[in-house]
XYZ file of C-alpha atoms in Angstrom:
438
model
C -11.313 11.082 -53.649
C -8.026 11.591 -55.526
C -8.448 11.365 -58.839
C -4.816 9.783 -60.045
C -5.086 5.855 -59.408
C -1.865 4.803 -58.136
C -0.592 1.383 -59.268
C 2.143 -0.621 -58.369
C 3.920 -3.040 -59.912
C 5.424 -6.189 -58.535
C 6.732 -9.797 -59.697
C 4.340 -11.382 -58.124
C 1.712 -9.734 -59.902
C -0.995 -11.409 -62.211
C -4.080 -10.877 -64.616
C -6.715 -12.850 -63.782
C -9.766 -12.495 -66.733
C -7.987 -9.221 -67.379
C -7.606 -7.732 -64.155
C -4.427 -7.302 -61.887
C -4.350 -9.609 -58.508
C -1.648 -9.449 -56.070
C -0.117 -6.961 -55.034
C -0.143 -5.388 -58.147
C -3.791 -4.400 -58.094
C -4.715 -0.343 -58.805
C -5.147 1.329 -54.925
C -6.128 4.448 -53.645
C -4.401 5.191 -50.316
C -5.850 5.287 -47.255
C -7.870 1.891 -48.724
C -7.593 -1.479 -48.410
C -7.000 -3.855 -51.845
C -11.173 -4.800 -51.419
C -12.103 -1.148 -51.639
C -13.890 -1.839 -47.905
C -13.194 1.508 -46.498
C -14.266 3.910 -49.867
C -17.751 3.662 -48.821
C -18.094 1.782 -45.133
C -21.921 2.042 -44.812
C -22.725 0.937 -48.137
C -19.912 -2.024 -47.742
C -20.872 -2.870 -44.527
C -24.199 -3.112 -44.807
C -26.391 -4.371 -48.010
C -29.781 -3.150 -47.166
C -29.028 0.323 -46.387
C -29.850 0.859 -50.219
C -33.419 -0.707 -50.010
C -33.568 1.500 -46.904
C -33.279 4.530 -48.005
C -35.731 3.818 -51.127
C -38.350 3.194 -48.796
C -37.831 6.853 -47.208
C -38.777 7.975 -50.693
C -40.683 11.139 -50.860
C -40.909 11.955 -47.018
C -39.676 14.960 -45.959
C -38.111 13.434 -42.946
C -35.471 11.084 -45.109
C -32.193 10.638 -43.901
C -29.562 13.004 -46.567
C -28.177 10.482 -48.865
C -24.386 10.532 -48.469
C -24.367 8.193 -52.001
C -25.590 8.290 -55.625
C -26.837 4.401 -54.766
C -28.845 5.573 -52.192
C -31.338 7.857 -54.541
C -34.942 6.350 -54.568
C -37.290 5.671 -57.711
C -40.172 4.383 -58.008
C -43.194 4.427 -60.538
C -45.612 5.178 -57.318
C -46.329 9.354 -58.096
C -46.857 9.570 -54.027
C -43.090 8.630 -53.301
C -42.124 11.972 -54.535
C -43.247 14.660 -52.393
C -43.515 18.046 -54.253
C -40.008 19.828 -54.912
C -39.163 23.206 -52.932
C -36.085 23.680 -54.258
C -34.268 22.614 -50.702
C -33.481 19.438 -51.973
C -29.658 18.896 -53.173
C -31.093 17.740 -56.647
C -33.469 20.345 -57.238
C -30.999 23.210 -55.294
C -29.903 24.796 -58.789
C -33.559 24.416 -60.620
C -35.878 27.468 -60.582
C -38.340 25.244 -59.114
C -41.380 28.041 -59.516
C -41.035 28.392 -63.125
C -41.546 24.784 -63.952
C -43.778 23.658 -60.810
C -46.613 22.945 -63.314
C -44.221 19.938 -64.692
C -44.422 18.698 -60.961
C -47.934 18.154 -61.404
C -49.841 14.184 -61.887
C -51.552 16.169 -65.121
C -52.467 14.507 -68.645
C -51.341 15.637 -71.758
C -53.654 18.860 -72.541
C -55.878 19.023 -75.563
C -55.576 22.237 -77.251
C -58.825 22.523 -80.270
C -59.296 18.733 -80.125
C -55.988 17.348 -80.422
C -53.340 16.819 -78.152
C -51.086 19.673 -77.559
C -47.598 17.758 -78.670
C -47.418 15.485 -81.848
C -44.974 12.514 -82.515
C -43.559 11.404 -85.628
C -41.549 8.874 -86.972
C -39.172 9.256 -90.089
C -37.293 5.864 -90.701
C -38.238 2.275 -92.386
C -41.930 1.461 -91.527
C -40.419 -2.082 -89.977
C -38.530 0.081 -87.180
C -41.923 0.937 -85.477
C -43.071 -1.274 -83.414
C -46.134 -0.148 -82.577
C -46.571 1.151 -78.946
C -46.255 -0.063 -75.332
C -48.644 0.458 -72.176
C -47.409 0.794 -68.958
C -45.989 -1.920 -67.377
C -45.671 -3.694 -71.137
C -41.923 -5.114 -71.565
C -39.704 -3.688 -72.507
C -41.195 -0.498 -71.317
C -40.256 -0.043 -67.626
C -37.788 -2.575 -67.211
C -34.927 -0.225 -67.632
C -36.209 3.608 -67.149
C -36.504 3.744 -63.056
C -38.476 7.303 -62.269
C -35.993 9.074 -59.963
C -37.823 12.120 -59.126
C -40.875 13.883 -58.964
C -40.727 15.109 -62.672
C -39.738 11.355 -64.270
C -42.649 9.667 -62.369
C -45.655 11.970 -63.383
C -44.411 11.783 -66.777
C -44.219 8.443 -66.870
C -47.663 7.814 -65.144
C -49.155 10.244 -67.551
C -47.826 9.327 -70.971
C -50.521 5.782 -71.384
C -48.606 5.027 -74.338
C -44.921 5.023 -75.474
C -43.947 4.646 -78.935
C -41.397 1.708 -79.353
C -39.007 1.723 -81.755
C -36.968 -1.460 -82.004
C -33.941 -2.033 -84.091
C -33.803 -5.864 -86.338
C -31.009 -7.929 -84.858
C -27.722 -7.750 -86.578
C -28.854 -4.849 -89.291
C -27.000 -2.121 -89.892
C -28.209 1.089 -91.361
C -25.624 4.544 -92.221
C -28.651 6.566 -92.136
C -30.007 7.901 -88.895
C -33.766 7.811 -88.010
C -35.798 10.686 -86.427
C -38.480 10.734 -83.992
C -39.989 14.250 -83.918
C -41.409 15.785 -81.119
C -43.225 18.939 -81.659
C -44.831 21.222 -79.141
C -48.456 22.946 -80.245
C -48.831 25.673 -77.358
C -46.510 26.709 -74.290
C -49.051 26.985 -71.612
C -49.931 23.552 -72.635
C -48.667 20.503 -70.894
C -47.374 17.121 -72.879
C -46.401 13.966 -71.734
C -44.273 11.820 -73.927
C -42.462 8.331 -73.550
C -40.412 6.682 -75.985
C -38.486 3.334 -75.753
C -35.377 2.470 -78.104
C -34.398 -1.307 -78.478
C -30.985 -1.935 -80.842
C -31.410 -5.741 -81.176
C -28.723 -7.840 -80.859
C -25.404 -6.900 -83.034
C -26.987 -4.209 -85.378
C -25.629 -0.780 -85.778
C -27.758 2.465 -85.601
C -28.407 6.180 -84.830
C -31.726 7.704 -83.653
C -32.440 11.436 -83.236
C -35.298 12.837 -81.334
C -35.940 16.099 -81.836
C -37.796 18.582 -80.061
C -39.638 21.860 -81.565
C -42.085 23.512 -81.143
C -43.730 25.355 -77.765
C -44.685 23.275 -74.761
C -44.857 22.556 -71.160
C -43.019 19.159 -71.677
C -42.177 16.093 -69.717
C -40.598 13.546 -71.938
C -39.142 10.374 -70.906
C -36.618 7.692 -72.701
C -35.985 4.389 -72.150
C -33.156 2.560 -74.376
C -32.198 -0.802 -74.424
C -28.685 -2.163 -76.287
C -28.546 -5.612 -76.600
C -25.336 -7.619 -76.407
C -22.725 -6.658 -79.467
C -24.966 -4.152 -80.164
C -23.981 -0.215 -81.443
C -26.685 2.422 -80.471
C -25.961 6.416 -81.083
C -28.649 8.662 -79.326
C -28.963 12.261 -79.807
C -31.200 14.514 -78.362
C -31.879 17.797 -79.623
C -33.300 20.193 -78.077
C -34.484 22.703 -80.250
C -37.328 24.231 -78.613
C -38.713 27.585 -79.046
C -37.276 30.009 -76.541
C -40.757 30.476 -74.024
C -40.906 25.853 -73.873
C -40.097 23.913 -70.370
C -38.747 20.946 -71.279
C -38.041 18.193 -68.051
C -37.124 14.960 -68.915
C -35.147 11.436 -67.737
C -33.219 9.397 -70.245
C -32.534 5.851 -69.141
C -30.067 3.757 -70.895
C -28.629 -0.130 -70.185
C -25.796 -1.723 -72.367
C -25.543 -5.087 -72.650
C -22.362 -7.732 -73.129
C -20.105 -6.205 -75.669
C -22.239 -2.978 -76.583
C -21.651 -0.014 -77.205
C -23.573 3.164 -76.650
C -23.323 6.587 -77.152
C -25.911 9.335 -75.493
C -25.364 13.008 -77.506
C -27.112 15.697 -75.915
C -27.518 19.066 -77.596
C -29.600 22.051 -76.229
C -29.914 25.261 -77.707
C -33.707 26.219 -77.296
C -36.546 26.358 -74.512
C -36.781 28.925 -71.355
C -36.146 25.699 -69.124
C -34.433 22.282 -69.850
C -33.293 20.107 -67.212
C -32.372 16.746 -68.377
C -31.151 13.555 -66.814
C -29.361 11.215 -68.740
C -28.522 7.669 -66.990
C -26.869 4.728 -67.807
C -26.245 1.283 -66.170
C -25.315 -2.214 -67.156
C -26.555 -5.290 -67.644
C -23.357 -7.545 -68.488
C -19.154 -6.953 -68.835
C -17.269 -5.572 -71.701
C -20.110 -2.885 -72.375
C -19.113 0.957 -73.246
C -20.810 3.682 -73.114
C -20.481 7.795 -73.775
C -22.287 10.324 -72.887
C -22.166 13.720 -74.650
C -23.732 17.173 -74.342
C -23.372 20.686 -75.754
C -25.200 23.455 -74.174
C -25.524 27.103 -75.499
C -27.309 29.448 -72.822
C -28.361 33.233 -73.999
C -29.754 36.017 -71.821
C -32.649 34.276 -69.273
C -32.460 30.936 -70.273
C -31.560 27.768 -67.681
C -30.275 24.359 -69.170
C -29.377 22.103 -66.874
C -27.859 18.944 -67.462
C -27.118 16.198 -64.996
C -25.926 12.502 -66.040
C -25.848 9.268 -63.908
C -23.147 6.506 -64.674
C -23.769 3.778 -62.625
C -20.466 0.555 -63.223
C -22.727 -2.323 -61.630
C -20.900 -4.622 -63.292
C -17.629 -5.690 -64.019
C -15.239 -4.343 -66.843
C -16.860 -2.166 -68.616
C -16.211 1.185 -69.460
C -17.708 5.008 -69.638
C -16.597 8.607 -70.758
C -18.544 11.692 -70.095
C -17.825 15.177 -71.525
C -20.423 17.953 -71.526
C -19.510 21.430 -72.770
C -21.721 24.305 -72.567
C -21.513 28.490 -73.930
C -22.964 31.276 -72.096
C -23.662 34.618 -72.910
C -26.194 37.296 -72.013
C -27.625 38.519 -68.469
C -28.903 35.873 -66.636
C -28.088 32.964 -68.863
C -27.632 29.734 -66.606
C -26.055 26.583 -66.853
C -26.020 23.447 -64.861
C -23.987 20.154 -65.132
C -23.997 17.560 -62.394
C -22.484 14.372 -63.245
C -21.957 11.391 -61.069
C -19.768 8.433 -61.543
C -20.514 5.222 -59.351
C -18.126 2.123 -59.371
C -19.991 -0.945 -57.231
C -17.865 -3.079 -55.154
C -18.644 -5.619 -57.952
C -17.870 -3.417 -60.799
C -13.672 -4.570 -60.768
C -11.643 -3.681 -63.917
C -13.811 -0.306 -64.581
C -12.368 2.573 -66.348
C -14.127 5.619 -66.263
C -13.637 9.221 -67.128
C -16.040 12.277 -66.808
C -15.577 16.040 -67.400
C -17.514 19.078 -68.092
C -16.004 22.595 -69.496
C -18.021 25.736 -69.932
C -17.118 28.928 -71.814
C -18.315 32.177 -70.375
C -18.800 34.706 -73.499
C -20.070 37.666 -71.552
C -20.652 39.299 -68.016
C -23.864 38.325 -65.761
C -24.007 34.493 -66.973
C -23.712 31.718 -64.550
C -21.868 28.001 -65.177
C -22.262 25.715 -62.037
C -20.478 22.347 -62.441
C -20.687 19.605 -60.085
C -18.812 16.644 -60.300
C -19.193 13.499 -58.810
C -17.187 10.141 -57.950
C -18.021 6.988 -55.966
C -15.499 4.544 -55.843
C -16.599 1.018 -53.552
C -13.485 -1.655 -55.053
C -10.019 0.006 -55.565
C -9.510 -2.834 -58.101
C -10.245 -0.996 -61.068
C -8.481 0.308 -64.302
C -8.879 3.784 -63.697
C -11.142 6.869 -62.466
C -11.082 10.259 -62.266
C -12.740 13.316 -63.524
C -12.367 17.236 -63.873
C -14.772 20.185 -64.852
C -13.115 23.716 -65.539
C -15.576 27.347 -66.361
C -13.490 30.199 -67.615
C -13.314 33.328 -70.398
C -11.996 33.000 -73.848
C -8.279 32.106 -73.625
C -6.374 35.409 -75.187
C -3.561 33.143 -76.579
C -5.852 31.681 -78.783
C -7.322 35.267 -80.180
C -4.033 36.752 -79.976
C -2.475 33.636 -81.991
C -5.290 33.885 -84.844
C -4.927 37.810 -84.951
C -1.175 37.467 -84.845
C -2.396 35.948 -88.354
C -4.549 38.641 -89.644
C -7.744 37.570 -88.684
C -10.098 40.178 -87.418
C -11.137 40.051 -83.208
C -14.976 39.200 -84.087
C -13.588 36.196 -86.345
C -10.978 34.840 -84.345
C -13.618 34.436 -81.021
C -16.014 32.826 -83.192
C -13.371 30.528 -84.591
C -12.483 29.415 -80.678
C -16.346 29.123 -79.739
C -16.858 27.008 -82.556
C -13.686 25.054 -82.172
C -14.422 24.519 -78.306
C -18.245 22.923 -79.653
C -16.967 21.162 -82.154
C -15.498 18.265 -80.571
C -19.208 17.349 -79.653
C -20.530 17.919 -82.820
C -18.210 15.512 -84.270
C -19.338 12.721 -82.679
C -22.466 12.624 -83.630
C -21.502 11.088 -87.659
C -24.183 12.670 -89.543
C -22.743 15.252 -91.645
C -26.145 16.840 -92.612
C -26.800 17.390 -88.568
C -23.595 18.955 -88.224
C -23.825 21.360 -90.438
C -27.564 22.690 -89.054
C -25.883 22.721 -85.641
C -23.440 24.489 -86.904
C -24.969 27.225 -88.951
C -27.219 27.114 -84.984
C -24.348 27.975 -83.210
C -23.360 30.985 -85.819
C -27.130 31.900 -84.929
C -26.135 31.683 -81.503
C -23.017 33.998 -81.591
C -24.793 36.383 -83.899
C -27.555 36.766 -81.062
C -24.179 39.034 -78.907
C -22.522 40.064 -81.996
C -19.498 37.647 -80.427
């Protein structure tokens, strides 16, 4: 799939609600002006995707050859146990984290359960909790593997926090997830509702030691403006698997901010789809990997709709012997999504010998008639123009690479618009670099 849309222009071309008909409609060669031939089983036939979601969990399963074919379900015995075979489980050290894989209840370590959940934000916010199957829990957060459904079918209770219609609040609100013992498992599920029109941020933070599965669900209703971030703060011997589900509505916008810096073991999924046109929605991470540690980080954008719009950019440090990285991001444009623009890329900086960055990037395209596509990912060393420019100035080789690492991080920082957070993620990642003496 190439990733420059070609478009060109004639007289005879027109906008109809916004998007070019005629022959001035956006192509990709070797396609026809219905985007038939980018994906001819799924166009051809419309119930190959419930098909393949019945397969789920059998070993025998046809290999998917597209995003839209992966199954969910809530059903725990539609996911088969990992082996670490499977192309979405090929980079995860499935051995280290096969207790996670387990249909296990939250532990109780000395009488209580062995994570606790807080909520710091007006008392109106919380609105109470949800069972399973209690809208608007489950009816956007689809379990997509084995890890998202035994979480989900062991967490009886999900705390709900739901945002008034057409309020707007500067100040972010926390949910607080804290871990009581590492050989202890916790399940956790949390849903996030921004009602109509209002304007928020919540953070959920994770601390603490655990063997964690954690779900999100979040819903952003039409004209809506919903900022997410996830930090992962963990203490360095916490697993930490979890599936974040996201659907913007007509006129939202959302952004997902994921930052990881703790735990042995994170592998996160963060998905969004939508429910209307004119929705956007961006999805951030930052990822700092030291000696033994594994973050992976894999994000789902699924254009079901018309018009809308999505950027992706993840950017992850490694240093130290065995520090590991993963990114795999996929990008899905529907036949019916026309007029969708959509971007993703992932960078990583390697600090030091014997760390590993794999990147995986991933575009679908069913309807050439779309604004734009494309995407990029690029793993590399410390540029020496940049060092030798800032020592050129007089600044000492220890200062100037700190000044790139933190330069390279700090365009996700910035997005998340709480100045407090950005300075404790900041004086984290001078933690960080301290940890090599980079």
């Amino acid at each position: 799939m190439t990733d420059q849309i070609k478009q060109d222009q004639t007289e005879t071309s027109e906008k109809v609600d916004g998007v070019h008909t005629g022959e001035a409609r956006p192509a990709i060669p070797g396609m026809d002006q219905e985007g038939e031939k980018l994906s001819p089983e799924l166009s051809t036939d419309d119930t190959l995707r419930a098909r393949k979601s019945d397969n789920a969990g059998q070993t025998d399963s046809q290999v998917m050859h597209s995003r839209a074919e992966r199954p969910w379900s809530f059903d725990v015995a539609d996911f088969a146990l990992p082996n670490g075979r499977e192309e979405e489980w090929r980079f995860t050290p499935i051995k280290k984290i096969a207790s996670l894989f387990e249909d296990a209840a939250t532990d109780v370590v000395d009488g209580k359960p062995a994570f606790s959940v807080s909520f710091d934000g007006p008392e109106s916010w919380l609105a109470g909790t949800l069972n399973k199957g209690e809208a608007p829990r489950d009816t956007v957060l689809r379990p997509a593997d084995r890890a998202a459904v035994v979480g989900s079918a062991n967490a009886p209770e999900a705390m709900h926090v739901l945002v008034p219609e057409n309020e707007e609040r500067q100040e972010p609100v926390t949910v607080r997830v804290e871990g009581h013992d590492a050989s202890a498992r916790s399940n956790n599920h949390v849903v996030i509702e921004a009602g109509a029109n209002s304007h928020s941020t919540v953070v959920l933070e994770h601390t603490g030691s655990s063997r964690h599965n954690g779900n999100v669900e979040i819903i952003v209703r039409q004209g809506a403006s919903l900022t997410v971030v996830s930090l992962q703060r963990w203490n360095d011997d916490a697993l930490h698997v979890g599936q974040h589900d996201a659907e913007v509505g007509k006129d939202a916008h959302y952004k997902h901010i994921n930052v990881t810096l703790g735990g042995s073991i994170v592998r996160l999924n963060s998905n969004v789809r939508f429910s209307a046109e004119g929705g956007n929605a961006q999805l951030f991470g930052l990822y700092f990997a030291d000696s033994g540690q594994h973050l992976e980080h894999r994000s789902f954008v699924d254009h079901n709709a018309p018009r809308n719009t999505s950027n992706v950019l993840y950017k992850g440090t490694l240093q130290g012997e065995d520090a590991h990285t993963v990114w795999v991001g996929d990008v899905l444009i529907q036949k019916a999504a026309e007029g969708t623009d959509s971007y993703e890329k992932n960078q990583n900086l390697v600090l030091t010998d014997g760390a590993r960055a794999d990147s995986v990037p991933n575009l679908e395209i069913e309807t050439g008639i779309i604004e734009g596509a494309g995407h990029a990912s690029t793993t590399g060393q410390l540029d020496g123009e940049h060092l030798w420019y800032l020592m050129a100035r007089g600044i000492p080789e220890k200062q100037a690479r700190r000044l790139v690492v933190r330069g390279f991080l700090y365009e996700i920082i910035q997005q998340i618009r709480v100045p407090e957070l950005e300075d404790s993620l900041m004086d984290a990642l001078e933690d960080e670099l301290a940890i090599s003496d980079n």
